[in-house]
XYZ file of C-alpha atoms in Angstrom:
483
model
C 5.069 7.660 12.293
C 5.952 8.499 8.771
C 3.148 7.680 6.375
C 5.296 7.751 3.246
C 4.441 4.390 1.805
C 1.427 2.143 2.213
C 1.712 -1.619 1.977
C -1.198 -3.913 1.132
C -3.524 -4.332 4.098
C -5.679 -7.180 5.249
C -3.047 -9.865 5.811
C -2.102 -10.159 9.444
C 0.824 -12.458 8.596
C 2.666 -9.442 7.266
C 2.893 -6.205 9.227
C 0.085 -3.758 8.835
C 1.077 -0.790 6.750
C 3.923 0.515 8.846
C 1.570 1.004 11.811
C 2.032 4.773 11.912
C 0.288 4.909 15.292
C -2.696 6.730 13.953
C -1.305 7.949 10.653
C -2.861 4.756 9.418
C -5.250 2.580 11.382
C -3.700 -0.567 12.839
C -7.050 -2.326 12.708
C -6.366 -4.592 9.750
C -8.027 -7.976 9.688
C -5.606 -10.830 9.779
C -6.248 -12.978 6.739
C -8.836 -12.465 4.042
C -9.237 -15.701 2.169
C -12.916 -16.005 1.326
C -15.057 -13.534 -0.636
C -18.190 -12.210 1.045
C -21.239 -14.408 0.361
C -23.564 -13.033 -2.279
C -26.634 -13.488 -0.070
C -27.496 -13.337 3.611
C -27.310 -17.112 3.887
C -24.309 -18.385 5.829
C -21.434 -19.446 3.636
C -20.367 -23.034 4.160
C -16.684 -23.545 3.433
C -15.651 -26.975 2.269
C -12.394 -27.980 3.925
C -9.835 -28.392 1.149
C -7.301 -31.163 1.289
C -4.052 -29.688 2.576
C -1.059 -30.070 0.315
C 1.287 -32.902 1.251
C 4.190 -32.013 3.487
C 6.710 -32.625 0.738
C 9.541 -30.394 -0.445
C 8.599 -26.825 0.442
C 9.597 -23.518 -1.023
C 12.945 -22.671 0.563
C 13.760 -19.024 1.183
C 17.495 -18.382 0.830
C 18.984 -17.101 4.068
C 22.575 -16.032 4.652
C 23.139 -14.844 8.206
C 26.228 -13.457 9.902
C 27.284 -10.909 12.509
C 29.840 -8.130 12.130
C 32.487 -7.665 14.859
C 30.560 -4.607 16.117
C 27.524 -6.807 16.785
C 25.356 -5.871 13.778
C 23.296 -8.866 12.654
C 23.032 -9.120 8.868
C 20.537 -11.207 6.882
C 20.817 -11.546 3.100
C 18.049 -13.170 1.049
C 18.379 -12.924 -2.737
C 15.216 -12.958 -4.850
C 15.597 -12.257 -8.564
C 11.869 -12.205 -9.351
C 11.790 -8.408 -9.755
C 14.614 -5.869 -10.238
C 14.146 -4.308 -6.790
C 15.981 -4.413 -3.479
C 14.610 -3.924 0.020
C 16.743 -2.739 2.932
C 15.286 -3.047 6.431
C 17.013 -1.798 9.594
C 15.452 -3.119 12.824
C 16.500 -1.761 16.219
C 15.765 -3.645 19.441
C 13.864 -0.827 21.117
C 10.110 -0.329 21.182
C 7.281 0.698 23.447
C 8.214 -1.828 26.124
C 11.770 -0.490 26.409
C 11.200 3.233 26.666
C 12.041 4.802 30.047
C 9.427 5.576 32.678
C 8.263 9.192 32.600
C 9.157 9.243 28.923
C 6.096 7.539 27.462
C 5.998 7.849 23.697
C 9.762 8.376 23.526
C 10.431 5.395 21.256
C 7.855 6.758 18.816
C 9.157 10.307 19.107
C 12.659 9.144 18.361
C 11.550 7.297 15.251
C 10.397 10.654 13.871
C 13.793 12.168 14.597
C 15.485 9.600 12.351
C 14.104 11.443 9.328
C 15.488 14.836 10.361
C 18.990 14.464 8.963
C 22.321 12.729 9.581
C 26.041 13.375 9.129
C 25.950 13.629 5.343
C 22.245 14.131 4.631
C 20.326 17.242 5.649
C 16.734 17.515 6.790
C 14.420 15.533 4.464
C 17.341 14.623 2.172
C 17.092 10.945 3.128
C 13.457 10.895 1.993
C 14.298 12.769 -1.193
C 17.165 10.415 -2.009
C 14.884 7.381 -2.018
C 11.992 9.030 -3.803
C 14.122 10.621 -6.520
C 15.550 7.194 -7.275
C 12.095 5.700 -7.749
C 11.881 4.094 -4.320
C 9.548 4.082 -1.346
C 10.201 4.072 2.392
C 8.696 4.161 5.844
C 9.412 3.646 9.519
C 7.394 2.451 12.489
C 7.594 1.775 16.205
C 6.247 -1.481 17.618
C 6.188 -3.244 20.973
C 9.721 -4.637 20.742
C 11.480 -2.852 17.892
C 11.622 0.236 15.720
C 12.126 -0.367 12.022
C 13.028 1.571 8.898
C 12.855 0.191 5.386
C 13.383 1.243 1.805
C 12.375 -0.409 -1.472
C 14.457 0.775 -4.440
C 15.480 -0.270 -7.948
C 18.107 -2.970 -7.545
C 20.938 -0.888 -9.016
C 20.500 1.644 -6.184
C 21.129 -0.848 -3.383
C 24.582 0.479 -2.519
C 23.250 4.036 -2.281
C 20.553 3.022 0.193
C 22.916 0.927 2.301
C 25.168 3.980 2.586
C 22.270 6.258 3.507
C 20.899 3.911 6.176
C 24.387 3.505 7.626
C 24.769 7.279 7.725
C 21.760 7.484 10.062
C 23.082 4.689 12.276
C 26.504 6.304 12.436
C 25.391 9.765 13.419
C 21.962 11.339 13.596
C 21.491 15.116 13.472
C 20.218 15.589 17.020
C 19.438 19.255 17.623
C 17.055 21.148 19.856
C 15.302 22.521 16.781
C 14.623 19.037 15.426
C 13.512 17.750 18.813
C 11.096 20.620 19.439
C 9.673 20.306 15.941
C 9.017 16.570 16.225
C 7.546 16.870 19.711
C 4.918 19.065 18.106
C 4.394 16.628 15.240
C 3.808 13.686 17.578
C 1.439 15.633 19.825
C -0.507 16.670 16.749
C -0.752 13.011 15.702
C -2.269 12.202 19.089
C -4.831 14.991 18.759
C -5.781 14.284 15.145
C -5.662 10.503 15.064
C -6.803 9.576 18.572
C -8.349 12.375 20.612
C -10.398 13.815 17.749
C -11.459 10.571 16.065
C -14.438 8.359 16.907
C -13.172 5.167 18.485
C -9.722 6.790 18.646
C -7.246 4.369 20.193
C -9.921 1.675 20.431
C -8.888 -1.010 21.024
C -5.259 -0.978 19.910
C -4.175 1.460 22.642
C -6.967 0.843 25.156
C -6.751 -2.944 25.394
C -3.050 -3.345 26.274
C -3.442 -0.668 28.940
C -6.417 -2.457 30.535
C -5.551 -6.117 30.042
C -1.912 -5.945 31.170
C -0.519 -5.319 34.660
C 3.183 -4.759 33.945
C 3.882 -1.074 33.238
C 6.117 -1.940 30.305
C 3.171 -3.573 28.542
C 0.390 -1.365 29.888
C 1.450 2.269 29.576
C 0.222 4.685 26.901
C 2.785 3.994 24.205
C 1.579 6.916 22.110
C 2.821 9.127 24.920
C 1.255 11.402 27.484
C 1.449 15.055 26.497
C 3.410 15.994 29.622
C 5.961 13.230 29.029
C 6.422 14.274 25.403
C 7.022 17.866 26.504
C 9.528 16.746 29.130
C 11.844 14.984 26.668
C 15.106 16.931 26.454
C 18.171 16.984 24.229
C 20.310 14.995 26.659
C 17.673 12.240 26.777
C 17.597 12.102 23.011
C 21.356 11.834 22.546
C 21.620 9.153 25.215
C 18.745 7.205 23.686
C 20.371 7.237 20.249
C 23.818 6.235 21.513
C 22.392 3.331 23.493
C 19.583 1.860 21.446
C 20.593 2.722 17.891
C 23.977 1.031 18.189
C 24.805 -1.751 15.696
C 24.901 -4.376 18.464
C 21.196 -3.667 19.057
C 20.231 -3.892 15.383
C 19.539 -6.161 12.436
C 20.109 -5.246 8.802
C 18.056 -7.327 6.345
C 18.625 -7.089 2.590
C 16.162 -8.840 0.295
C 15.818 -8.734 -3.481
C 17.722 -8.739 -6.740
C 21.381 -8.498 -5.729
C 24.625 -10.434 -5.709
C 25.346 -11.649 -2.132
C 29.104 -11.203 -2.398
C 28.678 -7.635 -3.611
C 26.126 -6.855 -0.905
C 28.416 -8.259 1.800
C 31.224 -6.022 0.580
C 28.983 -2.944 0.798
C 27.771 -3.876 4.273
C 31.368 -4.267 5.414
C 32.328 -0.953 3.837
C 29.563 1.161 5.362
C 28.689 -0.552 8.656
C 31.780 -2.295 10.043
C 33.353 0.871 11.486
C 30.255 2.025 13.388
C 31.057 1.532 17.092
C 28.993 -0.688 19.357
C 27.640 0.505 22.720
C 26.971 -1.099 26.124
C 23.363 -2.250 26.383
C 21.257 -1.834 29.530
C 19.583 -4.895 31.084
C 16.356 -5.883 29.380
C 13.294 -4.919 31.444
C 11.159 -7.603 33.028
C 8.051 -7.655 30.843
C 6.398 -10.783 32.239
C 2.660 -10.725 32.907
C 0.975 -12.622 35.749
C -1.596 -15.281 34.909
C -5.017 -13.630 34.722
C -7.462 -15.300 37.090
C -10.575 -13.099 36.763
C -12.397 -11.537 33.835
C -11.973 -7.768 33.584
C -14.584 -5.405 32.131
C -14.216 -1.719 31.348
C -16.200 0.918 29.494
C -15.359 4.293 28.002
C -17.501 7.186 26.834
C -16.810 8.423 23.314
C -18.249 11.842 22.486
C -17.611 11.295 18.757
C -18.953 7.754 18.355
C -22.509 7.141 17.097
C -22.706 3.376 17.718
C -21.587 1.152 20.567
C -18.458 -0.955 20.176
C -16.916 -3.898 21.969
C -13.451 -5.402 22.082
C -12.221 -8.576 23.734
C -8.659 -9.581 24.531
C -7.213 -12.900 25.746
C -3.627 -13.342 26.909
C -1.628 -15.406 24.434
C 0.513 -18.476 25.111
C 4.238 -17.872 25.313
C 5.772 -17.292 21.912
C 7.130 -20.345 20.043
C 5.459 -22.912 22.310
C 3.154 -25.601 20.850
C 0.165 -23.739 22.301
C 1.310 -20.566 20.542
C 1.003 -22.238 17.154
C -2.329 -23.742 18.170
C -3.588 -20.281 19.132
C -2.679 -18.953 15.698
C -4.741 -21.790 14.224
C -7.644 -20.911 16.541
C -7.426 -17.314 15.362
C -7.938 -18.555 11.820
C -10.944 -20.671 12.796
C -12.669 -18.120 15.010
C -11.860 -14.736 13.541
C -10.159 -14.664 10.167
C -12.140 -14.359 6.971
C -15.829 -14.505 6.162
C -15.829 -18.253 6.811
C -14.755 -17.748 10.435
C -17.028 -18.799 13.292
C -17.427 -15.294 14.739
C -18.115 -13.658 11.378
C -20.765 -16.237 10.609
C -22.360 -15.957 14.055
C -22.274 -12.170 14.521
C -22.639 -10.907 10.948
C -24.308 -13.536 8.806
C -26.589 -15.287 11.288
C -27.629 -12.518 13.701
C -26.797 -9.268 11.898
C -25.421 -7.634 15.041
C -22.692 -5.921 13.003
C -21.414 -5.696 9.458
C -17.880 -6.750 10.392
C -15.779 -8.291 13.135
C -12.025 -7.905 12.940
C -8.952 -8.645 14.978
C -6.037 -10.985 15.373
C -2.767 -11.462 17.218
C -0.686 -8.310 17.735
C -2.663 -5.364 16.331
C 0.601 -3.461 15.908
C 2.237 -6.012 13.666
C 1.766 -9.721 13.066
C 1.859 -13.063 14.884
C 5.637 -13.266 14.698
C 7.220 -9.825 15.061
C 6.932 -9.362 18.801
C 8.906 -10.750 21.732
C 6.885 -10.716 24.930
C 3.365 -10.973 26.330
C 0.681 -10.521 23.688
C -3.097 -10.496 23.307
C -5.450 -12.215 20.909
C -8.030 -9.503 20.254
C -11.209 -8.878 18.341
C -13.455 -5.848 17.990
C -16.690 -4.743 16.377
C -19.030 -1.766 16.167
C -22.551 -3.085 16.634
C -26.200 -2.107 16.290
C -27.472 0.171 19.102
C -30.462 -2.131 19.571
C -28.124 -4.954 20.586
C -26.876 -5.316 24.139
C -23.145 -5.776 24.718
C -23.857 -8.875 26.794
C -25.548 -10.426 23.755
C -22.312 -10.052 21.804
C -20.332 -11.623 24.648
C -22.764 -14.539 24.807
C -22.177 -15.257 21.114
C -18.419 -15.171 21.686
C -18.748 -17.599 24.595
C -21.096 -19.852 22.628
C -18.692 -20.212 19.704
C -15.709 -20.905 21.948
C -17.729 -23.357 24.075
C -18.875 -25.161 20.932
C -15.249 -25.732 19.928
C -14.426 -26.873 23.453
C -17.362 -29.323 23.585
C -17.268 -30.813 20.111
C -13.579 -30.540 19.449
C -11.802 -29.488 16.283
C -11.553 -32.177 13.663
C -8.710 -32.649 11.236
C -10.556 -31.143 8.221
C -11.033 -27.908 10.195
C -7.334 -27.865 11.061
C -6.517 -28.536 7.422
C -8.585 -25.541 6.310
C -6.824 -23.299 8.833
C -3.465 -24.513 7.539
C -4.443 -23.780 3.944
C -5.348 -20.207 4.924
C -2.087 -19.764 6.815
C -0.017 -21.121 3.931
C -1.817 -18.910 1.432
C -1.084 -15.783 3.462
C 2.506 -16.806 4.091
C 3.439 -17.457 0.476
C 1.670 -14.310 -0.645
C 3.776 -12.235 1.730
C 7.209 -13.772 1.283
C 6.888 -13.609 -2.504
C 5.547 -10.045 -2.753
C 7.171 -7.708 -5.258
C 8.299 -5.259 -2.550
C 9.765 -8.107 -0.415
C 8.942 -6.287 2.794
C 6.962 -9.212 4.226
C 10.020 -11.427 3.837
C 12.398 -8.806 5.220
C 10.161 -8.288 8.241
C 10.107 -11.956 9.234
C 13.830 -12.406 8.638
C 14.702 -9.325 10.701
C 12.342 -10.251 13.545
C 13.638 -13.810 13.779
C 17.227 -12.555 13.755
C 16.505 -9.905 16.385
C 14.485 -12.091 18.765
C 15.709 -15.641 18.107
C 19.135 -15.168 16.497
C 17.757 -17.513 13.843
C 16.279 -15.975 10.667
C 16.178 -19.418 9.049
C 13.110 -20.070 11.230
C 11.196 -18.627 8.287
C 11.645 -21.981 6.524
C 10.381 -24.046 9.486
C 7.119 -22.260 10.258
C 4.893 -24.512 8.189
C 6.319 -27.549 9.933
C 5.387 -26.121 13.336
C 1.765 -25.673 12.278
C 1.640 -29.217 10.923
C 2.503 -30.491 14.407
C -0.718 -29.031 15.861
C -3.212 -31.770 16.753
C -6.907 -31.678 17.740
C -5.820 -32.614 21.275
C -3.437 -29.663 21.484
C -6.203 -27.370 20.224
C -8.492 -28.535 23.061
C -5.769 -27.969 25.628
C -5.164 -24.467 24.291
C -8.865 -23.570 24.320
C -9.232 -24.680 27.939
C -6.289 -22.641 29.194
C -6.247 -19.543 27.009
C -9.842 -18.982 25.865
C -11.366 -19.255 29.334
C -13.449 -16.209 30.391
C -11.138 -15.613 33.370
C -8.296 -14.935 30.914
C -10.335 -12.247 29.158
C -10.664 -8.464 29.206
C -13.669 -6.750 27.623
C -13.925 -3.053 26.779
C -17.156 -1.426 25.604
C -17.592 2.008 24.032
C -20.601 4.108 25.003
C -21.469 6.412 22.077
C -22.352 9.959 23.052
C -22.631 11.540 19.595
C -25.933 11.800 17.775
C -26.201 9.678 14.668
């Protein structure tokens, strides 16, 4: 993916920095809320009193659909004189055709190669010369493109993004060039890196059974070579149609003016018939799975664990996000305290829900994952025993209300930080995802209420069903390089 612009990292609520499938590492920890303790003694976090559930900050949301099927979300924010445009297309790794692994990612590269009125690299130059920044990424269930520009350039960027949707410059020269670029990404960022693809590529391939969720989404070299011009044109016509897209506009603009520009530049783009959505369901996992891989470039062993998540938007889903906060997020988390502070097995443990995005911008089976590189003197089974011990302790003793309150404070802190950021991408991402997957971007204003419904009893139910060892996959890395 294009690594043109880097967003702040370390907050799993917002997307990691445009993923870039290797151009930047997707291994960002979810929420960093507590500074590292100044000594080796375990830090004891006092559970703060959660704020009352009174009037909350309301994000303005205007949502409508053009006759051609394009979903449009407008959210004014006059804090800073900038505007963010985000185009989300409902095609990602899970949708790409068989025998064309990596095609969704390959096609994302092609979107920067020119369009009807903009030549090769002119789109990038247009944004940068006007003081803006941009990027694109491919995820499990969508491909997105976004631009952040001075507010007075909003119309220009809406026109430019519409020009790509209307007609991409699809040529054999561009295709051949970008096939080489993507293959080089695989070599540089995965094949020739220690822990390359671990665990963000490895875990979905091992933990899942459905091909749509389990294939190598970076793309096999032979499949990338096999992509032809006819495939590319068909892919664009089908999946980059307005009736498979969301356009989110956030920032310092007048809604009436923005609506007029959207009508002017997007309304005439024709829609296209959409193929049936693939069946991406995963069977219930009944036995623990364990795998290992040799890494000729790694100098220390590593371990990753993955548990299948509850179905999105269920009560257990929100409880699992709370459990992620308690077990894995921040230096006050149970696993950080147990593995780093108490035993010194590692200097860090990271992870979260959806390594290629955040807890909300996906629409299918997902994994709660964690990973760490650990001391060679430590056995992998010792790490697993600590994981089991911390989960069992929660299951035995329960989770009291003060612990839930602390998790909610951390979630709220991350949320408000993201939706009020100066670049507004965190807000645009949630609005676009909720429009694309739920036809309801106003969900952004109801999230806190869903977390407040989580009870200690629901947490226990979720632990028993989703954090059982038989719902788990473990991958270990055997280091073959000399330290």
